[in-house]
Coordinates of C-alpha atoms in Angstrom, one line a residue:
M1 CA 0.0 0.0 0.0
D2 CA 1.6 3.4 -1.1
R3 CA 1.7 6.3 1.3
L4 CA -1.2 8.3 -0.3
M5 CA -3.6 5.3 0.0
L6 CA -2.4 4.8 3.7
K7 CA -3.3 8.4 4.5
R8 CA -6.7 8.0 2.9
V9 CA -7.5 4.9 4.9
L10 CA -6.4 6.6 8.1
R11 CA -8.5 9.7 7.4
G12 CA -11.4 7.4 6.5
L13 CA -11.0 5.5 9.8
W14 CA -10.8 8.8 11.7
V15 CA -14.1 9.9 10.1
V16 CA -15.8 6.8 11.1
L17 CA -14.4 7.0 14.6
A18 CA -15.6 10.5 14.9
V19 CA -19.2 9.6 13.8
F20 CA -19.3 6.8 16.4
L21 CA -18.1 9.1 19.1
V22 CA -20.7 11.7 18.3
L23 CA -23.5 9.0 18.3
F24 CA -22.2 7.6 21.5
C25 CA -22.2 11.0 23.2
L26 CA -25.7 11.6 22.0
Y27 CA -26.7 8.2 23.3
V28 CA -25.3 9.0 26.7
L29 CA -26.2 12.7 27.1
V30 CA -29.6 12.9 25.6
P31 CA -31.3 10.9 28.6
L32 CA -29.5 13.4 30.9
L33 CA -30.1 16.5 29.1
Y34 CA -33.6 16.0 27.7
P35 CA -35.1 18.7 29.9
L36 CA -32.8 21.1 28.3
C37 CA -33.8 19.9 24.9
L38 CA -37.4 20.4 25.8
A39 CA -36.7 23.8 27.2
W40 CA -34.9 24.8 24.0
L41 CA -38.0 23.7 22.0
L42 CA -40.2 25.8 24.2
A43 CA -37.9 28.8 23.9
Y44 CA -37.7 28.4 20.2
S45 CA -41.5 28.2 19.9
I46 CA -42.3 31.3 21.9
R47 CA -39.8 33.4 19.8
P48 CA -42.4 34.9 17.6
V49 CA -44.6 36.0 20.6
V50 CA -41.6 37.4 22.4
E51 CA -40.5 39.4 19.4
L52 CA -44.1 40.7 19.0
L53 CA -44.2 41.9 22.6
K54 CA -40.7 43.4 22.5
G55 CA -42.1 45.5 19.7
F56 CA -44.3 47.2 22.3
R57 CA -41.1 48.3 24.1
L58 CA -41.5 45.6 26.8
P59 CA -38.3 44.4 28.6
S60 CA -37.0 41.2 27.3
W61 CA -37.7 39.3 30.6
L62 CA -41.2 40.5 30.9
A63 CA -41.9 39.6 27.2
V64 CA -40.6 36.1 27.9
I65 CA -42.6 35.6 31.1
L66 CA -46.0 36.9 29.3
S67 CA -45.1 34.4 26.4
L68 CA -44.6 31.5 28.7
V69 CA -47.7 32.3 30.7
L70 CA -49.6 32.7 27.4
Y71 CA -48.3 29.3 26.0
I72 CA -48.6 27.3 29.2
G73 CA -51.9 28.8 30.1
S74 CA -53.4 28.1 26.8
A75 CA -52.1 24.5 26.8
G76 CA -53.6 24.0 30.3
L77 CA -57.0 25.4 29.2
V78 CA -57.0 23.2 26.2
L79 CA -56.1 20.1 28.2
T80 CA -58.5 20.9 30.9
A81 CA -61.3 21.3 28.4
L82 CA -60.4 18.0 26.6
V83 CA -60.2 16.1 30.0
T84 CA -63.4 17.4 31.1
R85 CA -65.2 16.4 27.9
L86 CA -63.4 13.0 28.0
V87 CA -64.4 12.3 31.6
K88 CA -68.1 13.3 30.8
E89 CA -68.2 11.1 27.8
L90 CA -66.4 8.2 29.4
A91 CA -69.1 8.3 32.2
V92 CA -71.7 8.1 29.5
L93 CA -69.9 5.2 27.9
A94 CA -69.4 3.3 31.2
Q95 CA -73.2 3.5 31.8
A96 CA -73.8 2.2 28.2
F97 CA -71.5 -0.6 28.9
N98 CA -73.4 -1.4 32.2
L99 CA -76.6 -1.3 30.2
H100 CA -75.4 -3.7 27.7
S101 CA -73.8 -6.2 30.2
A102 CA -77.1 -8.1 30.5
Q103 CA -77.3 -8.4 26.8
W104 CA -73.8 -9.7 26.5
H105 CA -74.5 -12.2 29.3
E106 CA -77.7 -13.4 27.3
L107 CA -75.6 -13.6 24.1
L108 CA -72.9 -15.8 25.7
L109 CA -75.6 -18.0 27.2
S110 CA -77.4 -18.4 23.9
W111 CA -74.1 -19.1 22.1
S112 CA -73.1 -21.8 24.8
R113 CA -76.6 -23.4 24.1
N114 CA -76.0 -23.6 20.4
D115 CA -76.7 -27.0 19.1
R116 CA -73.4 -27.3 17.2
L117 CA -71.4 -26.3 20.2
Q118 CA -73.4 -28.8 22.4
Y119 CA -72.6 -31.5 19.9
I120 CA -69.0 -30.8 19.9
I121 CA -68.9 -30.8 23.7
N122 CA -70.7 -34.1 23.7
Q123 CA -68.3 -35.6 21.2
I124 CA -65.4 -34.4 23.5
N125 CA -67.0 -36.1 26.4
Q126 CA -67.6 -39.3 24.6
F127 CA -64.0 -39.5 23.5
Y128 CA -62.9 -38.7 27.0
N129 CA -65.0 -41.3 28.5
S130 CA -64.1 -44.1 26.0
N131 CA -60.4 -43.6 26.2
P132 CA -59.3 -43.9 29.9
D133 CA -55.7 -44.2 28.8
Y134 CA -55.6 -40.6 27.7
H135 CA -57.2 -39.1 31.0
S136 CA -53.8 -38.3 32.6
T137 CA -52.5 -36.7 29.3
I138 CA -55.6 -34.7 28.8
D139 CA -55.9 -33.6 32.5
S140 CA -52.2 -32.5 32.4
H141 CA -52.7 -30.4 29.3
I142 CA -55.9 -28.8 30.7
S143 CA -54.0 -28.1 34.0
K144 CA -51.2 -26.6 32.0
T145 CA -53.4 -24.4 29.9
T146 CA -55.4 -23.2 32.9
E147 CA -52.0 -22.3 34.7
T148 CA -50.8 -20.5 31.6
I149 CA -54.0 -18.5 31.3
G150 CA -54.1 -17.7 34.9
L151 CA -50.5 -16.6 34.9
A152 CA -51.1 -14.4 31.8
V153 CA -54.2 -12.8 33.5
T154 CA -52.1 -12.3 36.7
Q155 CA -49.2 -10.8 34.8
L156 CA -51.6 -8.5 32.9
V157 CA -53.4 -7.2 36.1
T158 CA -50.0 -6.8 37.9
G159 CA -48.5 -4.9 34.9
V160 CA -51.6 -2.5 34.9
F161 CA -51.3 -1.9 38.6
N162 CA -47.5 -1.5 38.4
L163 CA -47.9 1.0 35.6
I164 CA -50.5 3.0 37.6
L165 CA -48.1 3.0 40.6
K166 CA -45.2 4.1 38.4
M167 CA -47.2 6.9 37.1
I168 CA -48.1 8.1 40.5
A169 CA -44.5 7.7 41.8
S170 CA -43.3 9.7 38.8
L171 CA -45.5 12.7 39.5
P172 CA -42.9 14.5 41.8
S173 CA -40.1 13.9 39.4
L174 CA -42.4 15.0 36.4
G175 CA -43.2 18.3 38.4
T176 CA -39.4 18.9 38.9
V177 CA -38.8 18.3 35.2
L178 CA -41.5 20.8 34.2
I179 CA -40.0 23.4 36.7
V180 CA -36.6 22.8 35.2
V181 CA -37.9 23.0 31.6
V182 CA -39.8 26.3 32.3
L183 CA -36.8 28.0 34.1
A184 CA -34.4 26.9 31.4
A185 CA -36.7 28.1 28.7
F186 CA -36.9 31.4 30.4
F187 CA -33.1 31.8 30.6
L188 CA -32.6 30.6 27.1
A189 CA -35.4 32.9 25.6
T190 CA -34.2 36.0 27.5
G191 CA -30.5 35.5 26.2
W192 CA -31.4 34.0 22.7
E193 CA -29.5 36.5 20.6
K194 CA -26.4 36.5 22.8
R195 CA -26.2 32.7 23.1
G196 CA -26.8 32.4 19.3
R197 CA -23.8 34.9 18.6
M198 CA -21.6 32.9 21.1
L199 CA -22.4 29.6 19.4
S200 CA -21.8 31.2 15.9
D201 CA -18.4 32.6 17.0
W202 CA -17.3 29.1 18.3
L203 CA -17.9 27.5 14.9
P204 CA -15.5 28.0 12.0
G205 CA -16.9 29.7 8.9
G206 CA -17.3 26.5 6.7
I207 CA -18.9 24.4 9.5
R208 CA -21.1 27.5 10.4
S209 CA -22.6 27.9 7.0
A210 CA -23.1 24.1 6.7
A211 CA -24.7 23.9 10.1
A212 CA -27.0 26.8 9.3
E213 CA -28.2 25.0 6.0
I214 CA -28.6 21.7 7.9
W215 CA -30.7 23.4 10.6
S216 CA -32.9 25.2 8.2
D217 CA -33.7 21.9 6.3
L218 CA -34.2 20.0 9.5
R219 CA -36.4 22.8 11.1
R220 CA -38.6 22.7 8.0
A221 CA -38.7 18.9 7.6
L222 CA -39.1 17.8 11.3
F223 CA -41.7 20.3 12.2
G224 CA -43.4 19.4 8.9
Y225 CA -43.3 15.8 9.8
L226 CA -44.9 16.4 13.2
L227 CA -47.5 18.7 11.4
A228 CA -48.2 16.0 8.9
Q229 CA -48.8 13.3 11.7
L230 CA -51.1 15.8 13.5
V231 CA -53.0 16.4 10.3
L232 CA -53.4 12.7 9.6
I233 CA -54.6 12.0 13.1
S234 CA -57.0 15.0 13.0
I235 CA -58.5 13.8 9.6
T236 CA -58.9 10.3 10.9
G237 CA -60.6 11.6 14.2
A238 CA -62.8 14.0 12.2
I239 CA -64.0 11.3 9.9
V240 CA -64.7 8.9 12.8
I241 CA -66.6 11.5 14.8
L242 CA -68.7 12.5 11.8
G243 CA -69.3 8.9 10.8
L244 CA -70.3 7.9 14.4
L245 CA -72.6 10.9 14.6
V246 CA -74.3 9.9 11.4
L247 CA -74.8 6.3 12.8
G248 CA -76.3 7.7 15.9
V249 CA -73.5 6.2 18.3
K250 CA -73.4 7.8 21.7
S251 CA -70.1 9.4 23.0
A252 CA -69.0 9.8 19.4
F253 CA -66.5 12.6 20.5
V254 CA -64.5 10.5 22.9
L255 CA -64.6 7.4 20.8
G256 CA -63.4 9.5 17.7
L257 CA -60.5 10.9 19.7
M258 CA -59.4 7.5 20.9
I259 CA -59.7 5.9 17.5
G260 CA -57.8 8.8 16.0
L261 CA -54.9 8.1 18.4
V262 CA -55.1 4.5 17.8
D263 CA -54.5 5.3 14.2
L264 CA -50.8 5.7 15.0
L265 CA -50.4 2.0 15.5
P266 CA -48.6 0.2 12.7
Y267 CA -50.6 -2.4 10.5
L268 CA -53.7 -2.4 12.8
G269 CA -54.5 1.4 13.3
V270 CA -58.2 2.0 13.6
G271 CA -58.9 -1.7 12.7
I272 CA -58.1 -2.8 16.1
V273 CA -61.2 -1.0 17.3
M274 CA -63.5 -0.9 14.2
I275 CA -63.2 -4.5 13.1
P276 CA -64.1 -6.1 16.5
W277 CA -66.9 -3.5 16.9
A278 CA -68.4 -4.3 13.5
L279 CA -68.2 -8.2 14.1
Y280 CA -69.9 -7.6 17.4
S281 CA -72.7 -5.6 15.8
Y282 CA -73.3 -8.4 13.2
M283 CA -73.4 -11.1 16.0
T284 CA -75.9 -9.2 18.0
G285 CA -78.2 -8.6 15.0
D286 CA -77.5 -4.9 14.6
M287 CA -76.9 -5.1 11.0
S288 CA -77.3 -1.4 10.2
L289 CA -74.6 -0.4 12.7
G290 CA -72.3 -3.3 11.5
I291 CA -72.6 -2.2 7.9
G292 CA -72.0 1.4 8.8
L293 CA -69.0 0.6 10.9
S294 CA -67.5 -1.5 7.9
V295 CA -68.1 1.4 5.4
L296 CA -66.6 3.8 7.8
Y297 CA -63.5 1.7 8.4
A298 CA -63.1 1.2 4.5
V299 CA -63.3 5.1 4.1
I300 CA -60.7 5.7 6.9
L301 CA -58.4 3.1 5.5
I302 CA -58.6 4.4 1.8
T303 CA -58.3 8.1 3.0
R304 CA -55.2 7.2 5.2
Q305 CA -53.5 5.3 2.5
V306 CA -54.1 7.9 -0.2
L307 CA -53.2 10.9 1.9
E308 CA -50.3 9.7 4.1
P309 CA -47.5 9.7 1.5
K310 CA -48.7 12.9 -0.1
V311 CA -49.2 14.8 3.2
L312 CA -45.8 13.6 4.5
A313 CA -44.0 14.4 1.2
S314 CA -45.6 17.9 0.9
S315 CA -44.8 18.7 4.5
I316 CA -41.3 17.6 4.5
G317 CA -40.3 18.2 0.9
L318 CA -39.4 14.7 0.0
D319 CA -40.6 12.3 -2.8
P320 CA -43.6 10.2 -1.7
L321 CA -41.8 7.0 -2.9
A322 CA -38.8 8.0 -0.7
M323 CA -41.0 8.4 2.2
L324 CA -42.6 4.9 1.7
I325 CA -39.2 3.3 1.4
G326 CA -38.1 5.1 4.6
M327 CA -41.2 4.0 6.5
F328 CA -40.9 0.3 5.1
A329 CA -37.1 0.2 5.9
G330 CA -37.6 1.6 9.4
L331 CA -40.4 -0.8 10.1
K332 CA -38.3 -3.8 9.1
L333 CA -35.2 -2.7 11.0
L334 CA -36.6 -1.1 14.2
G335 CA -40.2 -2.4 14.4
A336 CA -43.1 -0.1 15.1
A337 CA -40.9 2.8 16.2
G338 CA -39.3 2.7 12.8
L339 CA -42.4 4.0 11.2
I340 CA -41.4 7.3 12.7
L341 CA -37.7 7.0 13.0
G342 CA -37.3 5.8 9.5
P343 CA -38.6 9.0 7.9
V344 CA -36.8 11.1 10.5
A345 CA -33.4 9.5 9.6
L346 CA -34.3 10.0 5.9
V347 CA -34.9 13.7 6.6
V348 CA -31.7 14.1 8.5
F349 CA -29.8 12.2 5.8
S350 CA -31.3 14.5 3.1
A351 CA -30.4 17.7 5.0
F352 CA -26.8 16.5 5.4
W353 CA -26.7 15.7 1.7
R354 CA -28.1 19.0 0.6
A355 CA -25.6 20.8 2.8
G356 CA -22.7 19.1 1.2
V357 CA -21.5 17.3 4.4
F358 CA -20.9 14.0 2.6
R359 CA -19.1 15.8 -0.3
S360 CA -16.8 17.6 2.3
L361 CA -16.1 14.4 4.1
Q362 CA -15.2 12.7 0.7
S363 CA -12.8 15.6 -0.1
Y364 CA -11.2 15.3 3.4
I365 CA -10.7 11.6 3.1
L366 CA -9.3 12.0 -0.5
S367 CA -7.1 15.2 -0.1
G368 CA -7.2 16.1 3.6
R369 CA -9.0 19.3 3.0
L370 CA -12.7 20.4 3.6
H371 CA -14.4 21.9 0.7

């Protein structure tokens, strides 16, 4: 290997090592510094309001305080209104479940008295009585199945209670995190220009321009991705609420919100709710509701499949085919989280590509200079 090739290999290894070090630092520091990241997002989001208030000759600190109060107060009012509405409709929904419990009991009894089911049970009893040699094997399998089901139910109940206890135990730490986020957002927002100039002075000119271009692309793409997901969930929720209102279903608002959020689940989406609901309607003889839910599910499915690539592509600025490939690759590599992380990684890669980062790294490896 000649000297030039050796230098290129060493520079390439140095670039790979630097990338791994950056990723490792992010992996270690992000769980520790996530309140600061949230504070930065909050401070960044209130910048337009702060600048507007400063136009009325208000001090910077007062403009920031008023902006934080406006943002946090508005979010609190919206959440309070949503929770109040959800609680009311959940109470109505619980009453409806109680009213239908007797109907479900009768449905289960009638199903158990079905002639075909009774015939199957009789055949099993005859086989059991006529084959005493299999008694121990059958009994052991029934015992194991019962133990497995009991263990699964116990684990499920225990997991739910542990989750509730963890949520209750995390409330004090959550309050602490919120206080840290608000205070850090206040200090970041009051000295936004000063800290921006300090960071700009620390970076060399070439890196500064590339970083500015990368940040511009990421800001547009990532915020566009979040907006696209919000739009898709809102469209799904609106279609569900409207459809349930047309079908005359009670608590249409809370059911629409819940099904809209469930739409984030990969593969299943709204089908995890709509399909069992439609089947139950058919089984109970409510054919009109079953047909209505089936049509509503088909409308939601078609609308989601048609709009998702276009909305994501238009919001992020990427080709719909590239978005589909990113989502599929993320799903295969990372599971359900890959549906979100795949497009995000594609957006980051695209921003670095447009900023010329890879071209500069290639130039450094080949010639030892950044261009």
